[in-house]
CSV table of C-alpha atoms in Angstrom, one decimal:
chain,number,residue,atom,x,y,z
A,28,UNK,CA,105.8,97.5,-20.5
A,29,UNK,CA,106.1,98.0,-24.3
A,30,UNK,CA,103.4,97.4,-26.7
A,31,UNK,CA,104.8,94.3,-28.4
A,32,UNK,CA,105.5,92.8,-24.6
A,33,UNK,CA,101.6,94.0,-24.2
A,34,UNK,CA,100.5,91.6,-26.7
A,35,UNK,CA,102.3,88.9,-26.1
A,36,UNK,CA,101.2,88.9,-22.4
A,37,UNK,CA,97.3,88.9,-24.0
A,38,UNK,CA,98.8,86.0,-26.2
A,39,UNK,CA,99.2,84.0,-23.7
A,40,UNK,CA,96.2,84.9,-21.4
A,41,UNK,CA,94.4,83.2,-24.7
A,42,UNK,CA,96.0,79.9,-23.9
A,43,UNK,CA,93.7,80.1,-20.5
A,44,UNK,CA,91.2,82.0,-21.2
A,45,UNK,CA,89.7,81.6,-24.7
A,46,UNK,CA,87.2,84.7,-24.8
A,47,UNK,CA,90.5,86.7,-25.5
A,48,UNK,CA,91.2,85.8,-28.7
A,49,UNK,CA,88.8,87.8,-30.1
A,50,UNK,CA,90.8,90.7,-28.7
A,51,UNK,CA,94.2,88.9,-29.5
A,52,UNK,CA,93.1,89.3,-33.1
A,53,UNK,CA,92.2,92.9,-32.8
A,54,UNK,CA,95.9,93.6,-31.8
A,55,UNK,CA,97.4,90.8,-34.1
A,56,UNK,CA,95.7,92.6,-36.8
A,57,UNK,CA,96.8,96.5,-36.0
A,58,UNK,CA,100.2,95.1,-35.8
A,59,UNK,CA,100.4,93.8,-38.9
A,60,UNK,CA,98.9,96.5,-40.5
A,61,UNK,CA,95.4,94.9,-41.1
A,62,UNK,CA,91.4,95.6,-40.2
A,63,UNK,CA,89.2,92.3,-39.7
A,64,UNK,CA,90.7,89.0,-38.5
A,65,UNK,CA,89.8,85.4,-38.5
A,66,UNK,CA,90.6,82.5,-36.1
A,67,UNK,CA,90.2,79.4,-38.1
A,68,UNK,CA,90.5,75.9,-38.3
A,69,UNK,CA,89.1,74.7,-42.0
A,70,UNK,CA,89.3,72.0,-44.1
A,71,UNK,CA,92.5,72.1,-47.1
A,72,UNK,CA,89.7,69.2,-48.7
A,73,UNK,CA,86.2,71.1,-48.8
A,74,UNK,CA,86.8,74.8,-46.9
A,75,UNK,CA,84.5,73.2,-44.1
A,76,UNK,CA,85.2,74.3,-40.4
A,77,UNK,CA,85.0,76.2,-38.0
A,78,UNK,CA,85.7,80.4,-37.0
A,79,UNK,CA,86.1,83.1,-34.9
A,80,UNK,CA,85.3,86.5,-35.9
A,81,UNK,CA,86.8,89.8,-35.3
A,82,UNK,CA,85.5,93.0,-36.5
A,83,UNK,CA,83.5,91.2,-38.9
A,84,UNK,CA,80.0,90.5,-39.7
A,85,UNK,CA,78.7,87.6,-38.1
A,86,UNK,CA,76.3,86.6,-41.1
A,87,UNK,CA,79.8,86.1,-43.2
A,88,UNK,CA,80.3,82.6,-41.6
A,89,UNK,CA,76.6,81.8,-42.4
A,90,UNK,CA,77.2,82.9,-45.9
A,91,UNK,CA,81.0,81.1,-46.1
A,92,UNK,CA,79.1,77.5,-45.2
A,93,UNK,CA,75.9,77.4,-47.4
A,94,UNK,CA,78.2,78.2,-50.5
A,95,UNK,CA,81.9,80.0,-49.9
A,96,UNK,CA,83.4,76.3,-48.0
A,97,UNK,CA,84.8,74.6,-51.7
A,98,UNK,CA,85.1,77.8,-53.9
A,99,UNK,CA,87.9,79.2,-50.7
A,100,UNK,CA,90.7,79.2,-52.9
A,101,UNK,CA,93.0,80.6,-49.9
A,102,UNK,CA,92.2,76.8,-48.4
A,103,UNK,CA,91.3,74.3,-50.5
A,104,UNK,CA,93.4,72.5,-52.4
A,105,UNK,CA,93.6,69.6,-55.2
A,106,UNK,CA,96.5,67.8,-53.6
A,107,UNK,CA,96.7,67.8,-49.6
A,108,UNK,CA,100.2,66.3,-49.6
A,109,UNK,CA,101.6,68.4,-52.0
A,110,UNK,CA,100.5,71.5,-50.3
A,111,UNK,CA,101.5,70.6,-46.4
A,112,UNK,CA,105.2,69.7,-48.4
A,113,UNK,CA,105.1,73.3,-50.0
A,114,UNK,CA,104.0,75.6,-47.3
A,115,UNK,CA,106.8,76.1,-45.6
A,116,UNK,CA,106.2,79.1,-44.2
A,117,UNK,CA,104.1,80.2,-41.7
A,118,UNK,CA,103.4,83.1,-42.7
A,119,UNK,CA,102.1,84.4,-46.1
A,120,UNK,CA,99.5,86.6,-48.2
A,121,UNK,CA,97.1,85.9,-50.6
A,122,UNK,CA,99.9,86.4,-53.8
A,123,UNK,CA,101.4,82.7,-51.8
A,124,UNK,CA,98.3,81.1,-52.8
A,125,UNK,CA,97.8,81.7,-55.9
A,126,UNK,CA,98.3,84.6,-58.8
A,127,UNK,CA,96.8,87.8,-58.2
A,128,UNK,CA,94.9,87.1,-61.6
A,129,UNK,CA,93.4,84.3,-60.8
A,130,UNK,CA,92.6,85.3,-57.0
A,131,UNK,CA,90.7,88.3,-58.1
A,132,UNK,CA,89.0,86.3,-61.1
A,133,UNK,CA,87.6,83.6,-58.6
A,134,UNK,CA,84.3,83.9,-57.0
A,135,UNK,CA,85.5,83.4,-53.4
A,136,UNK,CA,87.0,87.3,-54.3
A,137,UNK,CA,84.3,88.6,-55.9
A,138,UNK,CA,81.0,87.6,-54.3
A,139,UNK,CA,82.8,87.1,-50.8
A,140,UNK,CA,85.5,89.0,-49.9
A,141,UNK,CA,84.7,92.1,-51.6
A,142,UNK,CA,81.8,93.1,-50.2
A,143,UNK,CA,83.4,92.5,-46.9
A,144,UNK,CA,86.0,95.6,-48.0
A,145,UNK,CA,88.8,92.6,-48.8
A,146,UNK,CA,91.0,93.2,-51.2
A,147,UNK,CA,94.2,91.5,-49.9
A,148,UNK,CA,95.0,88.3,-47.0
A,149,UNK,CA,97.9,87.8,-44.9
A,150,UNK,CA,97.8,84.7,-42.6
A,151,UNK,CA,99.6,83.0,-39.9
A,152,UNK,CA,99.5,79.7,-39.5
A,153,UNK,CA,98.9,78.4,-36.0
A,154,UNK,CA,99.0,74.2,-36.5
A,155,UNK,CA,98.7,72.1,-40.0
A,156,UNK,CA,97.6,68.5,-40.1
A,157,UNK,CA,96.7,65.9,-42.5
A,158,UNK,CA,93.8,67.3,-44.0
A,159,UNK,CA,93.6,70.2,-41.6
A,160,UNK,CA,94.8,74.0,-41.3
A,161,UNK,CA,94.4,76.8,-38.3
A,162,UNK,CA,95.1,80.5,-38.9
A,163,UNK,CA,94.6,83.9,-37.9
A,164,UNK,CA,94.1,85.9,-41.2
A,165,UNK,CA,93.7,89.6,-41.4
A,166,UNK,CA,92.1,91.1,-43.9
A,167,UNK,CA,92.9,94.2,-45.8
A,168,UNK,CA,91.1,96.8,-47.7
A,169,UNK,CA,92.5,98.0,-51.8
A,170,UNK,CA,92.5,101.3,-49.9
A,171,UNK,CA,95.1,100.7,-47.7
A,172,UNK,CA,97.2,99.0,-50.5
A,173,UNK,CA,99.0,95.3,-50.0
A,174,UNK,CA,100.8,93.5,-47.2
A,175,UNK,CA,104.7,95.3,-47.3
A,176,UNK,CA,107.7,93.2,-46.2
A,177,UNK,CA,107.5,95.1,-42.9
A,178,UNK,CA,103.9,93.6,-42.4
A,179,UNK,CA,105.1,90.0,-42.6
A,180,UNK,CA,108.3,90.7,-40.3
A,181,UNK,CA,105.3,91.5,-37.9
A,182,UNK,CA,103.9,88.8,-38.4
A,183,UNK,CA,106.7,86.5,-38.3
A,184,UNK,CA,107.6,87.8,-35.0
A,185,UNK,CA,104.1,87.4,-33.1
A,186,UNK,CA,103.8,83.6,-35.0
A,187,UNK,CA,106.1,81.7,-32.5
A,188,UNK,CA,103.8,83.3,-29.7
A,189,UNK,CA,100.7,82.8,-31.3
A,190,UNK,CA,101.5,78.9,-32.3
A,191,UNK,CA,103.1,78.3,-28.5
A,192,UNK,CA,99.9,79.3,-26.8
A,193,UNK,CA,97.1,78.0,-29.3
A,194,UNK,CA,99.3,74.4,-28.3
A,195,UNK,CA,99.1,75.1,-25.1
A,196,UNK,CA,95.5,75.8,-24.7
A,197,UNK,CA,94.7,72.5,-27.0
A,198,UNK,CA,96.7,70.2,-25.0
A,199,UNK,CA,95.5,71.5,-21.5
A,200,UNK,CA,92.1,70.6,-23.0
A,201,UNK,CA,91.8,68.3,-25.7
A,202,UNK,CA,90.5,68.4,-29.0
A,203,UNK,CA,88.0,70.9,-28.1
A,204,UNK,CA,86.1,73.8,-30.2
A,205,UNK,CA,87.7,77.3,-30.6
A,206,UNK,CA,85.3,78.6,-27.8
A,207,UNK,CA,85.5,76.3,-25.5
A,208,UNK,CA,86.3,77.8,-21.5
A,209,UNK,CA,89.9,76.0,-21.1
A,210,UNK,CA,89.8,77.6,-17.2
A,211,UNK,CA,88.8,74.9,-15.6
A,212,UNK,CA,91.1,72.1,-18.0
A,213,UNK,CA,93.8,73.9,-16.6
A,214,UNK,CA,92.3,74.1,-13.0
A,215,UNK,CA,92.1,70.6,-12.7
A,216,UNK,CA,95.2,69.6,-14.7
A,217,UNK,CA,97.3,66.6,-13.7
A,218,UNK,CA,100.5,68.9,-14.8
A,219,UNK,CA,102.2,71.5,-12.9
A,220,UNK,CA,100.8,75.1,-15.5
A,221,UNK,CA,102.7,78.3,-14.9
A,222,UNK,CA,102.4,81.5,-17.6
A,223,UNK,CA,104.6,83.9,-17.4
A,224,UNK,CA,104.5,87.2,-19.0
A,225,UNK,CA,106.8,88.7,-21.5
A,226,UNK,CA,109.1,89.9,-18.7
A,227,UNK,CA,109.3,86.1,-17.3
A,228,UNK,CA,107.1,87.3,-14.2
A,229,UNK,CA,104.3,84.1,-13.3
A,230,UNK,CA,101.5,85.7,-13.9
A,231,UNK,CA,99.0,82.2,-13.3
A,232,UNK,CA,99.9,79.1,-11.7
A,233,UNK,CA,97.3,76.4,-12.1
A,234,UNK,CA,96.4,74.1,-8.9
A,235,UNK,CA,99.0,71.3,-9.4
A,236,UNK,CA,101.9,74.1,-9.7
A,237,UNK,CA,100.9,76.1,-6.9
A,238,UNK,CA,100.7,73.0,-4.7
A,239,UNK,CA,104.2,72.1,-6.0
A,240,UNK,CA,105.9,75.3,-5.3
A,241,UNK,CA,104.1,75.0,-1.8
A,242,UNK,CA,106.1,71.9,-1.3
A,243,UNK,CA,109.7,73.3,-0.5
A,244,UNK,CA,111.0,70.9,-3.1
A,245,UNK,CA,113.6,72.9,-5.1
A,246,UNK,CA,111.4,75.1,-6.9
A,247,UNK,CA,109.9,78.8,-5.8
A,248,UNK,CA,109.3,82.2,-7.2
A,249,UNK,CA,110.8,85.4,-6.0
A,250,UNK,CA,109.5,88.4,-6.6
A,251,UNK,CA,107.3,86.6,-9.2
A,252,UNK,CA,110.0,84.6,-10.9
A,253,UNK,CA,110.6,81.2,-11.2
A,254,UNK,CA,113.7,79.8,-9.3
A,255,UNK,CA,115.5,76.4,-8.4
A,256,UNK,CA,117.4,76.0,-5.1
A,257,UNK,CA,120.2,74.4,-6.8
A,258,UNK,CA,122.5,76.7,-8.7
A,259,UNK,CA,123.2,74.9,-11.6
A,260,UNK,CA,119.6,73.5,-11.7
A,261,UNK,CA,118.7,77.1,-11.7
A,262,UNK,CA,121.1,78.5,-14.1
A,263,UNK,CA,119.9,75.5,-17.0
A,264,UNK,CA,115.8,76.6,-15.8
A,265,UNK,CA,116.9,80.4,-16.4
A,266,UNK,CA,118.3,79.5,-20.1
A,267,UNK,CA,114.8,77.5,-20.6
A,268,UNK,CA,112.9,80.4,-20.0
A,269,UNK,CA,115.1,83.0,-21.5
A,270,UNK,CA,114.6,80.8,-24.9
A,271,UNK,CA,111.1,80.4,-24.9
A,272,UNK,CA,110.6,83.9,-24.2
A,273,UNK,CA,112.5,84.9,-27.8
């Protein structure tokens, strides 16, 4: 198994088991050529929210909510609407947000991210709402120089894995925090869950899916793959899977 197919497996894992983001971020970040990383969900109004921290001091967060929430100028905006119509992308640096001037002019640069050893952001975005935004952004020290076009292509390339299994953990659970154990949501789970890894091998199959496959009724895995009985059935399931592994 290859690095990148590595990661993607642990990307998924996530999706079940929330305790390994922290280390999905780890890898996320030395992929994209980056040293701390954040998993947040904040506020484009006020900054508020809430994160999860990776090779980063815990006291930040205190620090970010007594004063860093409004003055985030990576996150809060004037005009919500405006912004959700001009981020486009899903993946970007700091230089997206605003000049390189102004970011290392404002506070939230100064008095926040420098004494963390941040010179420079790269993000991905993982869901935008109305008023809402979730990312994984990776941090980068002045001594390592900014975010190349080969670090976004990175990043571009892990994002559809990243977004598909941050979806799937939040709709196997609800509306929950970024901690929250998602195990047993997807124990007890009135639809049929099966992850497969990078190589399309099931790796997990909840209770609903194992008790369907049990069932004889057209569907089964051989040697850890997913099959249908019926050949054309089976040839449109393979093309499904193929996709959504790519």
């Amino acid at each position: 198994m290859s690095a990148d197919d590595d990661i993607v497996d642990l990307i998924y894992g996530a999706a079940l088991d929330p305790s390994l983001w922290t280390k999905v971020m780890e890898r996320v970040a030395d992929r994209v050529g980056g040293e701390g990383a954040t998993l947040s969900r904040l506020s484009i109004v006020d900054g508020s929210g809430e994160a999860l921290l990776s090779r980063a001091d815990p006291e930040t967060l205190t620090a970010y909510a007594e004063h860093f929430e409004r003055r985030n100028v990576l996150t809060v905006v004037e005009d919500p609407a405006s912004y959700r119509l001009g981020r486009s992308s899903g993946v970007a640096t700091d230089e997206a947000a605003l000049s390189r001037e102004n970011f290392e002019r404002s506070e939230f640069y100064n008095d926040f991210l420098r004494p963390q050893n941040i010179d420079s952001a790269l993000w991905i975005r993982l869901e935008l709402a109305e008023r809402e935004v979730c990312t994984i952004t990776m941090g980068r020290s002045a001594q390592r120089g900014r975010y190349q076009a080969a670090d976004l292509e990175a990043a571009l390339w892990l994002r559809p894995h990243l977004v598909r299994a941050y979806k799937m953990g939040r709709n196997l659970a609800g509306r929950l925090g970024l901690a929250n154990d998602l195990i047993q949501a997807v124990e007890t789970s009135v639809h049929a869950v099966l992850v497969l890894n990078a190589a399309g091998q099931a790796i997990h199959a909840n209770q609903r899916a194992a008790s369907l496959l049990g069932e004889g009724r057209g569907l089964g895995l051989a040697a850890g793959r997913l099959y249908a009985s019926n050949s054309e059935t089976n040839a449109a399931l393979q093309k499904l899977i193929a996709a959504g592994l790519h």
